[in-house]
Amino acid sequence: MAPPPQGDYRTVEPGIEEAKLNDAPPPRRPLRALPFVLLALVPFGAHFFKGALSALQLLLPLSKGEYGLLHSMFALPNATIAPVLGGLLYDAPRLRKHALTLFAAVCLLGGALCAWGLSQEPESITLAAIYTGGVVLGLGQGGAVVSCRAAASRVGDDEAFAQGVLAAAANLAAFGAKSLSAPVALYFGDYRAALAMLLVVQAFSLLAAATVAPAPTNA
């Protein structure tokens, strides 16, 4: 009768166990919230500007038709060429480093044109400035949103968290704009004070874009 086996006599090739150990997922890096907050602030000013105009509609020197056309000027580039153009510019290696700052600056320029036109008496030239500012703001916002989402997708383990921060910031901008704009205008007795507040918020978005650039990568 053969004696019972005293152990496992199978030959294990060298390096097999080491390979199994190397297949284990790497440890998760600590959560980095600040870069994501800065990313979320880049399109924040444009979201805030657009949301505030609906709260200020009754105070603005625009008819219902002119106000509707202004929103169309915002939406048209944002729904068509702006996201595509923003993606192309962000994908260009030489432009990626400055993409967020560029789009935030375009947003501020569009907001400034629109605010200047709204602060003047309604004339042909002021209406042209308002609508041109709307188009420019829509272009900047579309590019900023796409670039921020692309930058958030390059952060590795925290990608879902980064996307959540971007969505929360957009919702917060809309809520804050509709909650603060009309009270500010009524407090100062002039809707122009609310327009000035919108430009200050956009300036902070530009500062955030300059701070976060270049966007975080997986490296």
Short mmCIF file of C-alpha atoms in Angstrom, two decimals:
data_model
loop_
_atom_site.label_atom_id
_atom_site.label_comp_id
_atom_site.label_asym_id
_atom_site.label_seq_id
_atom_site.Cartn_x
_atom_site.Cartn_y
_atom_site.Cartn_z
CA MET A 1 0.00 0.00 0.00
CA ALA A 2 1.43 3.34 -1.11
CA PRO A 3 2.03 5.87 1.66
CA PRO A 4 -0.25 8.94 1.67
CA PRO A 5 1.16 12.05 0.00
CA GLN A 6 3.08 14.25 2.39
CA GLY A 7 2.69 17.46 0.44
CA ASP A 8 2.09 19.07 -2.91
CA TYR A 9 4.90 17.96 -5.23
CA ARG A 10 3.70 20.04 -8.26
CA THR A 11 6.37 22.14 -9.80
CA VAL A 12 5.66 25.87 -9.79
CA GLU A 13 7.48 27.88 -12.37
CA PRO A 14 9.50 30.73 -10.96
CA GLY A 15 7.76 34.07 -11.11
CA ILE A 16 4.18 32.75 -11.13
CA GLU A 17 3.41 33.79 -7.57
CA GLU A 18 5.11 37.14 -8.14
CA ALA A 19 2.97 37.70 -11.21
CA LYS A 20 -0.16 36.99 -9.20
CA LEU A 21 0.90 39.54 -6.64
CA ASN A 22 1.56 42.09 -9.37
CA ASP A 23 -1.96 41.60 -10.75
CA ALA A 24 -3.41 43.08 -7.58
CA PRO A 25 -4.94 46.57 -8.10
CA PRO A 26 -2.70 49.43 -6.98
CA PRO A 27 -3.65 51.24 -3.80
CA ARG A 28 -6.11 54.09 -4.26
CA ARG A 29 -4.63 57.54 -4.13
CA PRO A 30 -5.94 60.05 -1.57
CA LEU A 31 -8.96 62.01 -2.78
CA ARG A 32 -7.95 65.39 -4.23
CA ALA A 33 -10.92 67.74 -3.98
CA LEU A 34 -9.29 71.11 -4.72
CA PRO A 35 -8.49 70.50 -8.44
CA PHE A 36 -12.07 69.36 -9.01
CA VAL A 37 -13.53 72.40 -7.26
CA LEU A 38 -11.36 74.67 -9.40
CA LEU A 39 -12.47 72.81 -12.53
CA ALA A 40 -16.11 73.23 -11.53
CA LEU A 41 -15.62 76.98 -11.05
CA VAL A 42 -14.43 77.50 -14.65
CA PRO A 43 -17.92 77.32 -16.28
CA PHE A 44 -19.61 78.49 -13.07
CA GLY A 45 -19.65 82.15 -14.11
CA ALA A 46 -21.32 81.45 -17.46
CA HIS A 47 -23.96 79.25 -15.80
CA PHE A 48 -24.51 82.00 -13.22
CA PHE A 49 -24.87 84.71 -15.88
CA LYS A 50 -27.46 82.82 -17.90
CA GLY A 51 -29.45 81.81 -14.83
CA ALA A 52 -29.51 85.37 -13.49
CA LEU A 53 -31.06 86.84 -16.62
CA SER A 54 -34.25 84.85 -16.10
CA ALA A 55 -34.56 86.29 -12.59
CA LEU A 56 -33.91 89.81 -13.92
CA GLN A 57 -36.18 89.55 -16.96
CA LEU A 58 -38.82 91.98 -15.67
CA LEU A 59 -36.14 94.57 -14.84
CA LEU A 60 -34.23 94.42 -18.12
CA PRO A 61 -34.89 96.94 -20.92
CA LEU A 62 -35.93 94.20 -23.31
CA SER A 63 -39.27 93.20 -24.75
CA LYS A 64 -40.38 89.60 -24.49
CA GLY A 65 -39.34 88.98 -28.08
CA GLU A 66 -35.92 90.56 -27.56
CA TYR A 67 -35.40 88.56 -24.37
CA GLY A 68 -36.32 85.33 -26.15
CA LEU A 69 -33.91 86.16 -28.96
CA LEU A 70 -31.13 86.75 -26.42
CA HIS A 71 -31.63 83.28 -24.98
CA SER A 72 -31.55 81.89 -28.51
CA MET A 73 -28.20 83.63 -29.00
CA PHE A 74 -26.94 81.83 -25.89
CA ALA A 75 -28.30 78.45 -26.87
CA LEU A 76 -27.49 78.31 -30.58
CA PRO A 77 -23.65 78.08 -30.37
CA ASN A 78 -23.84 76.09 -27.14
CA ALA A 79 -25.98 73.45 -28.81
CA THR A 80 -24.06 73.26 -32.08
CA ILE A 81 -20.49 74.37 -32.74
CA ALA A 82 -19.23 75.31 -29.27
CA PRO A 83 -18.86 71.77 -27.81
CA VAL A 84 -17.19 70.49 -30.99
CA LEU A 85 -14.85 73.46 -31.18
CA GLY A 86 -14.06 73.15 -27.49
CA GLY A 87 -13.18 69.49 -27.89
CA LEU A 88 -10.95 70.14 -30.88
CA LEU A 89 -9.06 72.91 -29.11
CA TYR A 90 -8.64 70.86 -25.93
CA ASP A 91 -7.31 67.90 -27.91
CA ALA A 92 -4.62 70.05 -29.50
CA PRO A 93 -1.48 69.40 -27.42
CA ARG A 94 -0.20 72.96 -27.75
CA LEU A 95 -3.52 74.51 -26.75
CA ARG A 96 -4.61 72.16 -23.97
CA LYS A 97 -2.52 73.94 -21.36
CA HIS A 98 -4.36 77.21 -22.02
CA ALA A 99 -7.78 75.88 -23.08
CA LEU A 100 -9.58 76.46 -19.77
CA THR A 101 -8.21 79.98 -19.42
CA LEU A 102 -9.10 80.78 -23.03
CA PHE A 103 -12.71 79.63 -22.71
CA ALA A 104 -13.19 81.40 -19.37
CA ALA A 105 -11.85 84.61 -20.92
CA VAL A 106 -14.27 84.23 -23.86
CA CYS A 107 -17.12 83.80 -21.38
CA LEU A 108 -16.09 86.97 -19.54
CA LEU A 109 -15.83 88.91 -22.81
CA GLY A 110 -19.30 87.78 -23.87
CA GLY A 111 -20.75 88.59 -20.46
CA ALA A 112 -19.15 92.05 -20.49
CA LEU A 113 -20.58 92.84 -23.96
CA CYS A 114 -24.01 91.63 -22.96
CA ALA A 115 -23.98 93.47 -19.62
CA TRP A 116 -22.82 96.70 -21.25
CA GLY A 117 -25.63 96.54 -23.79
CA LEU A 118 -28.21 95.78 -21.11
CA SER A 119 -27.04 98.72 -19.00
CA GLN A 120 -27.69 101.22 -21.83
CA GLU A 121 -30.85 102.57 -23.35
CA PRO A 122 -32.22 100.13 -25.93
CA GLU A 123 -30.89 101.16 -29.36
CA SER A 124 -29.66 99.31 -32.41
CA ILE A 125 -26.03 99.36 -31.31
CA THR A 126 -26.81 98.23 -27.77
CA LEU A 127 -29.04 95.41 -29.03
CA ALA A 128 -26.20 94.34 -31.34
CA ALA A 129 -23.83 94.29 -28.35
CA ILE A 130 -26.32 92.26 -26.30
CA TYR A 131 -26.82 89.63 -28.98
CA THR A 132 -23.13 89.49 -29.89
CA GLY A 133 -22.30 89.05 -26.22
CA GLY A 134 -24.84 86.23 -26.03
CA VAL A 135 -23.23 84.39 -28.93
CA VAL A 136 -19.71 84.87 -27.52
CA LEU A 137 -20.83 83.73 -24.06
CA GLY A 138 -22.48 80.65 -25.56
CA LEU A 139 -19.27 79.78 -27.42
CA GLY A 140 -17.15 80.18 -24.30
CA GLN A 141 -19.53 78.21 -22.11
CA GLY A 142 -19.76 75.27 -24.52
CA GLY A 143 -15.99 75.07 -24.82
CA ALA A 144 -15.47 75.44 -21.07
CA VAL A 145 -17.93 72.67 -20.20
CA VAL A 146 -16.38 70.21 -22.67
CA SER A 147 -12.84 71.05 -21.58
CA CYS A 148 -13.67 70.66 -17.90
CA ARG A 149 -15.31 67.29 -18.50
CA ALA A 150 -12.30 66.16 -20.52
CA ALA A 151 -9.95 67.30 -17.77
CA ALA A 152 -12.08 65.51 -15.16
CA SER A 153 -11.86 62.27 -17.19
CA ARG A 154 -8.06 62.34 -16.84
CA VAL A 155 -7.92 62.18 -13.07
CA GLY A 156 -7.85 58.38 -12.72
CA ASP A 157 -9.63 56.85 -9.74
CA ASP A 158 -11.67 59.96 -8.93
CA GLU A 159 -13.29 60.47 -12.32
CA ALA A 160 -16.88 59.85 -11.14
CA PHE A 161 -16.40 62.14 -8.16
CA ALA A 162 -15.03 64.87 -10.44
CA GLN A 163 -18.02 64.59 -12.78
CA GLY A 164 -20.31 64.82 -9.76
CA VAL A 165 -18.60 68.01 -8.59
CA LEU A 166 -19.04 69.55 -12.05
CA ALA A 167 -22.75 68.70 -12.11
CA ALA A 168 -23.29 69.98 -8.57
CA ALA A 169 -21.53 73.26 -9.37
CA ALA A 170 -23.70 73.82 -12.46
CA ASN A 171 -26.85 73.26 -10.38
CA LEU A 172 -25.54 75.51 -7.63
CA ALA A 173 -24.80 78.28 -10.15
CA ALA A 174 -28.35 78.18 -11.49
CA PHE A 175 -29.82 78.15 -7.99
CA GLY A 176 -27.59 80.94 -6.71
CA ALA A 177 -28.19 83.14 -9.74
CA LYS A 178 -31.98 82.92 -9.46
CA SER A 179 -31.86 83.39 -5.68
CA LEU A 180 -29.44 86.34 -5.51
CA SER A 181 -29.79 88.44 -8.66
CA ALA A 182 -33.22 89.98 -8.10
CA PRO A 183 -32.61 90.69 -4.38
CA VAL A 184 -29.32 92.43 -5.23
CA ALA A 185 -31.03 94.53 -7.90
CA LEU A 186 -33.85 95.48 -5.54
CA TYR A 187 -31.49 96.24 -2.66
CA PHE A 188 -29.45 98.71 -4.72
CA GLY A 189 -32.49 99.94 -6.61
CA ASP A 190 -30.87 99.25 -9.97
CA TYR A 191 -30.58 96.07 -12.02
CA ARG A 192 -27.13 97.24 -13.13
CA ALA A 193 -25.81 96.29 -9.69
CA ALA A 194 -26.84 92.70 -10.37
CA LEU A 195 -25.12 92.83 -13.78
CA ALA A 196 -21.93 94.00 -12.06
CA MET A 197 -22.22 91.05 -9.66
CA LEU A 198 -22.45 88.67 -12.61
CA LEU A 199 -19.22 90.03 -14.08
CA VAL A 200 -17.47 89.64 -10.72
CA VAL A 201 -18.52 85.98 -10.60
CA GLN A 202 -17.22 85.49 -14.13
CA ALA A 203 -13.92 87.11 -13.16
CA PHE A 204 -13.57 84.52 -10.37
CA SER A 205 -14.19 81.79 -12.95
CA LEU A 206 -11.35 83.18 -15.05
CA LEU A 207 -9.10 83.21 -11.98
CA ALA A 208 -10.00 79.58 -11.24
CA ALA A 209 -9.21 78.61 -14.84
CA ALA A 210 -5.80 80.27 -14.66
CA THR A 211 -5.12 78.51 -11.35
CA VAL A 212 -6.09 75.01 -12.43
CA ALA A 213 -4.28 75.12 -15.78
CA PRO A 214 -2.76 72.89 -16.92
CA ALA A 215 -5.54 70.40 -16.27
CA PRO A 216 -4.75 67.37 -14.07
CA THR A 217 -3.62 64.21 -15.85
CA ASN A 218 -3.20 60.56 -14.97
CA ALA A 219 0.55 60.98 -14.66
#
